Short mmCIF file of C-alpha atoms and ligand atoms in Angstrom, two decimals:
data_model
loop_
_atom_site.label_atom_id
_atom_site.label_comp_id
_atom_site.label_asym_id
_atom_site.label_seq_id
_atom_site.Cartn_x
_atom_site.Cartn_y
_atom_site.Cartn_z
CA UNK A 1262 156.62 13.64 -38.70
CA UNK A 1263 155.91 12.77 -42.29
CA UNK A 1264 152.48 11.67 -43.62
CA UNK A 1265 153.07 7.99 -43.21
CA UNK A 1266 154.18 8.45 -39.59
CA UNK A 1267 151.17 10.49 -39.21
CA UNK A 1268 148.84 7.65 -40.59
CA UNK A 1269 150.60 5.18 -38.13
CA UNK A 1270 149.83 7.40 -35.10
CA UNK A 1271 146.38 7.91 -36.03
CA UNK A 1272 145.79 4.17 -36.58
CA UNK A 1273 147.22 3.59 -33.19
CA UNK A 1274 145.16 6.09 -31.52
CA UNK A 1275 142.17 4.46 -33.14
CA UNK A 1276 143.14 1.19 -31.62
CA UNK A 1277 143.69 2.61 -28.37
CA UNK A 1278 140.36 4.34 -28.04
CA UNK A 1279 138.69 1.27 -29.40
CA UNK A 1280 140.16 -0.86 -26.65
CA UNK A 1281 139.32 1.85 -24.03
CA UNK A 1282 135.67 1.90 -25.30
CA UNK A 1283 135.38 -1.91 -25.09
CA UNK A 1284 137.11 -1.95 -21.59
CA UNK A 1285 134.46 0.96 -20.68
CA UNK A 1286 131.56 -0.72 -21.74
CA UNK A 1287 132.58 -4.08 -19.82
CA UNK A 1288 133.38 -2.10 -16.73
CA UNK A 1289 130.54 0.08 -17.02
CA UNK A 1290 128.11 -2.97 -17.56
CA UNK A 1291 129.36 -4.73 -14.62
CA UNK A 1292 129.64 -1.62 -12.42
CA UNK A 1293 125.92 -0.88 -13.28
CA UNK A 1294 124.83 -4.29 -12.82
CA UNK A 1295 126.82 -4.48 -9.27
CA UNK A 1296 124.90 -1.16 -8.32
CA UNK A 1297 121.38 -2.49 -9.28
CA UNK A 1298 122.09 -5.70 -7.09
CA UNK A 1299 123.62 -3.70 -4.26
CA UNK A 1300 120.61 -1.58 -4.48
CA UNK A 1301 118.19 -4.29 -4.35
CA UNK A 1302 119.88 -6.18 -1.72
CA UNK A 1303 120.11 -3.38 0.81
CA UNK A 1304 116.35 -2.32 -0.14
CA UNK A 1305 115.31 -6.39 0.28
CA UNK A 1306 117.37 -6.33 3.44
CA UNK A 1307 115.76 -3.13 4.87
CA UNK A 1308 119.00 -2.10 6.08
CA UNK A 1309 118.94 -5.17 8.31
CA UNK A 1310 122.39 -7.44 8.68
CA UNK A 1311 121.95 -10.54 6.26
CA UNK A 1312 120.43 -13.49 8.19
CA UNK A 1313 118.06 -11.42 10.30
CA UNK A 1314 114.36 -12.02 9.73
CA UNK A 1315 115.04 -15.16 7.29
CA UNK A 1316 112.88 -18.18 7.58
CA UNK A 1317 113.55 -21.78 6.64
CA UNK A 1318 111.08 -22.91 3.87
CA UNK A 1319 110.99 -25.80 1.25
CA UNK A 1320 110.28 -25.15 -2.26
CA UNK A 1321 109.57 -27.46 -5.16
CA UNK A 1322 111.90 -26.31 -7.92
CA UNK A 1323 112.36 -28.46 -10.90
CA UNK A 1324 110.99 -31.66 -9.38
CA UNK A 1325 113.55 -31.27 -6.24
CA UNK A 1326 112.68 -30.21 -2.61
CA UNK A 1327 114.80 -27.18 -1.96
CA UNK A 1328 115.44 -25.96 1.73
CA UNK A 1329 116.04 -22.24 1.75
CA UNK A 1330 116.37 -19.33 4.06
CA UNK A 1331 114.08 -16.63 2.78
CA UNK A 1332 112.91 -13.10 4.17
CA UNK A 1333 109.55 -12.21 4.01
CA UNK A 1334 109.95 -9.62 1.56
CA UNK A 1335 112.06 -11.55 -0.93
CA UNK A 1336 110.95 -12.18 -4.40
CA UNK A 1337 111.08 -15.54 -6.18
CA UNK A 1338 113.42 -14.17 -8.66
CA UNK A 1339 115.81 -13.53 -6.03
CA UNK A 1340 115.54 -16.55 -4.26
CA UNK A 1341 116.15 -18.65 -7.58
CA UNK A 1342 119.12 -16.62 -8.64
CA UNK A 1343 121.13 -15.66 -5.47
CA UNK A 1344 119.89 -18.30 -3.10
CA UNK A 1345 119.62 -21.48 -5.30
CA UNK A 1346 122.00 -20.63 -7.93
CA UNK A 1347 119.42 -20.81 -10.78
CA UNK A 1348 120.74 -17.94 -12.81
CA UNK A 1349 119.03 -19.17 -16.09
CA UNK A 1350 116.02 -16.94 -14.84
CA UNK A 1351 117.20 -13.28 -15.84
CA UNK A 1352 116.40 -10.21 -13.76
CA UNK A 1353 115.46 -7.10 -16.23
CA UNK A 1354 113.26 -4.62 -15.34
CA UNK A 1355 112.45 -6.42 -11.75
CA UNK A 1356 109.06 -4.69 -11.91
CA UNK A 1357 106.65 -6.84 -13.79
CA UNK A 1358 107.34 -5.33 -17.26
CA UNK A 1359 110.02 -7.32 -19.50
CA UNK A 1360 109.20 -11.01 -18.60
CA UNK A 1361 112.99 -11.96 -18.43
CA UNK A 1362 112.25 -13.38 -15.13
CA UNK A 1363 109.30 -15.81 -16.46
CA UNK A 1364 108.93 -19.22 -14.50
CA UNK A 1365 106.12 -21.76 -14.44
CA UNK A 1366 104.15 -22.11 -11.28
CA UNK A 1367 101.76 -25.08 -11.60
CA UNK A 1368 102.49 -24.99 -15.15
CA UNK A 1369 101.21 -21.37 -15.62
CA UNK A 1370 103.76 -18.79 -16.64
CA UNK A 1371 104.61 -16.02 -13.80
CA UNK A 1372 106.91 -12.83 -13.39
CA UNK A 1373 109.24 -14.27 -10.55
CA UNK A 1374 110.31 -10.89 -9.86
CA UNK A 1375 106.87 -10.25 -8.73
CA UNK A 1376 106.01 -13.12 -6.67
CA UNK A 1377 107.00 -13.43 -3.10
CA UNK A 1378 108.88 -16.43 -2.34
CA UNK A 1379 107.09 -17.45 0.84
CA UNK A 1380 103.72 -17.60 -1.23
CA UNK A 1381 104.75 -20.45 -3.42
CA UNK A 1382 105.42 -23.15 -0.78
CA UNK A 1383 103.51 -26.30 -2.08
CA UNK A 1384 103.49 -24.85 -5.78
CA UNK A 1385 105.55 -26.71 -8.61
CA UNK A 1386 108.22 -24.18 -9.60
CA UNK A 1387 109.55 -24.94 -13.08
CA UNK A 1388 112.74 -22.71 -14.27
CA UNK A 1389 114.66 -23.03 -17.42
CA UNK A 1390 117.11 -25.24 -15.83
CA UNK A 1391 114.45 -27.82 -15.41
CA UNK A 1392 113.18 -27.99 -18.91
CA UNK A 1393 115.52 -30.57 -20.62
CA UNK A 1394 115.15 -33.84 -19.80
CA UNK A 1395 117.45 -35.44 -17.32
CA UNK A 1396 119.17 -37.24 -20.13
CA UNK A 1397 120.00 -33.86 -21.82
CA UNK A 1398 117.66 -34.21 -24.50
CA UNK A 1399 116.30 -30.68 -25.18
CA UNK A 1400 112.78 -29.57 -24.80
CA UNK A 1401 111.08 -29.31 -28.15
CA UNK A 1402 110.75 -25.33 -27.69
CA UNK A 1403 114.52 -25.28 -27.08
CA UNK A 1404 115.21 -27.45 -30.05
CA UNK A 1405 113.03 -25.26 -32.20
CA UNK A 1406 115.26 -22.19 -30.92
CA UNK A 1407 118.37 -23.95 -32.14
CA UNK A 1408 117.09 -24.85 -35.47
CA UNK A 1409 115.85 -21.35 -36.18
CA UNK A 1410 118.64 -19.47 -34.40
CA UNK A 1411 115.83 -17.24 -33.00
CA UNK A 1412 117.71 -14.85 -30.44
CA UNK A 1413 120.45 -12.43 -30.74
CA UNK A 1414 122.05 -11.71 -27.28
CA UNK A 1415 119.38 -14.08 -25.67
CA UNK A 1416 119.08 -12.30 -22.49
CA UNK A 1417 115.34 -12.50 -23.05
CA UNK A 1418 115.56 -16.05 -24.18
CA UNK A 1419 114.68 -18.18 -21.01
CA UNK A 1420 111.66 -15.87 -20.24
CA UNK A 1421 110.55 -16.42 -23.80
CA UNK A 1422 110.78 -20.11 -23.55
CA UNK A 1423 109.08 -20.46 -20.23
CA UNK A 1424 106.25 -18.16 -21.53
CA UNK A 1425 105.85 -20.33 -24.76
CA UNK A 1426 106.08 -23.56 -22.63
CA UNK A 1427 103.25 -22.37 -20.39
CA UNK A 1428 101.17 -21.03 -23.41
CA UNK A 1429 101.47 -24.18 -25.33
CA UNK A 1430 100.01 -26.30 -22.59
CA UNK A 1431 96.74 -24.68 -22.93
CA UNK A 1432 96.97 -23.84 -26.74
CA UNK A 1433 99.05 -26.64 -28.36
CA UNK A 1434 98.19 -25.64 -32.09
CA UNK A 1435 98.28 -21.79 -32.06
CA UNK A 1436 98.53 -19.72 -35.12
CA UNK A 1437 101.47 -17.38 -35.44
CA UNK A 1438 99.35 -14.40 -34.26
CA UNK A 1439 98.00 -16.46 -31.34
CA UNK A 1440 101.59 -17.30 -30.44
CA UNK A 1441 102.28 -13.47 -30.72
CA UNK A 1442 99.65 -12.77 -28.47
CA UNK A 1443 100.70 -15.57 -25.92
CA UNK A 1444 104.08 -14.10 -25.89
CA UNK A 1445 103.33 -10.46 -25.59
CA UNK A 1446 104.25 -10.17 -21.93
CA UNK A 1447 107.92 -10.81 -22.68
CA UNK A 1448 109.91 -7.98 -24.46
CA UNK A 1449 113.16 -8.37 -26.34
CA UNK A 1450 115.57 -5.43 -26.41
CA UNK A 1451 117.15 -6.74 -29.49
CA UNK A 1452 113.92 -6.59 -31.12
CA UNK A 1453 114.10 -9.90 -32.60
CA UNK A 1454 110.47 -10.84 -32.46
CA UNK A 1455 109.98 -12.19 -36.08
CA UNK A 1456 112.69 -14.70 -35.56
CA UNK A 1457 111.68 -15.60 -31.96
CA UNK A 1458 108.16 -16.27 -33.08
CA UNK A 1459 109.43 -18.45 -35.91
CA UNK A 1460 111.47 -20.41 -33.57
CA UNK A 1461 108.70 -20.83 -31.14
CA UNK A 1462 106.18 -21.91 -33.77
CA UNK A 1463 108.76 -24.44 -34.80
CA UNK A 1464 108.99 -25.36 -31.21
CA UNK A 1465 105.02 -25.79 -31.08
CA UNK A 1466 105.37 -28.04 -34.07
CA UNK A 1467 107.96 -30.31 -32.30
CA UNK A 1468 105.79 -30.52 -29.29
CA UNK A 1469 102.90 -31.58 -31.27
CA UNK A 1470 104.86 -34.40 -33.11
CA UNK A 1471 106.41 -35.64 -29.93
CA UNK A 1472 103.23 -35.44 -27.88
CA UNK A 1473 105.26 -33.42 -25.35
CA UNK A 1474 103.11 -32.20 -22.32
S1 LIG B 1847 112.50 -8.93 -14.48
FE1 LIG B 1847 110.45 -9.63 -13.94
S2 LIG B 1847 109.13 -8.75 -15.41
FE2 LIG B 1847 111.00 -7.80 -15.90
S1 LIG B 1848 117.73 -11.37 -28.00
FE1 LIG B 1848 118.63 -9.71 -26.98
S2 LIG B 1848 116.98 -9.05 -25.55
FE2 LIG B 1848 116.09 -10.39 -26.63
#
């Protein structure tokens, strides 16, 4: 084999291993998440067959009355994502550490992974899906993010947005430092904090201009 052929083979090998690597990451990610959810499912069900121990309740989600069967130990994050199909609420740590699952309950930000669904009957639940106006106009905080391109992978984004919206309801004109404190319960694995803060400050500015509640 001459030097040129050697190089061609080496290039081909590089290409194959790169493709295998990407395939591995995707397959690994999928396998890991499925395993997590299967684990959560079995621990939530407590080894009971699905359906057992569930109770039909009504929740006020994004201004709509939603009837749903829930288990007594079921978390709001679980109900929103896997019973109501509202997957904009993300599950990161599932243990009140990252803020990815943040939603508003009566206008106050909460980690939905740490709230039992049956305890929020009669409360007003707002998720990222209910934030934009029904005519499609984005919420000012969402608009701020688009203008500043504040996130990288955006896994943490809906949690940050819901926290910011909750925070701005009580402090509509924060300094950058106050906003950082207000969002300190949310983590970003991409460490994009500076851009996120800039985007949220832009959103706050839009909220003040539009007198958005
Ligand atoms: S998923 Fe709820 S705080 Fe991390
Ligand atoms: S932008 Fe990736 S986790 Fe925050």
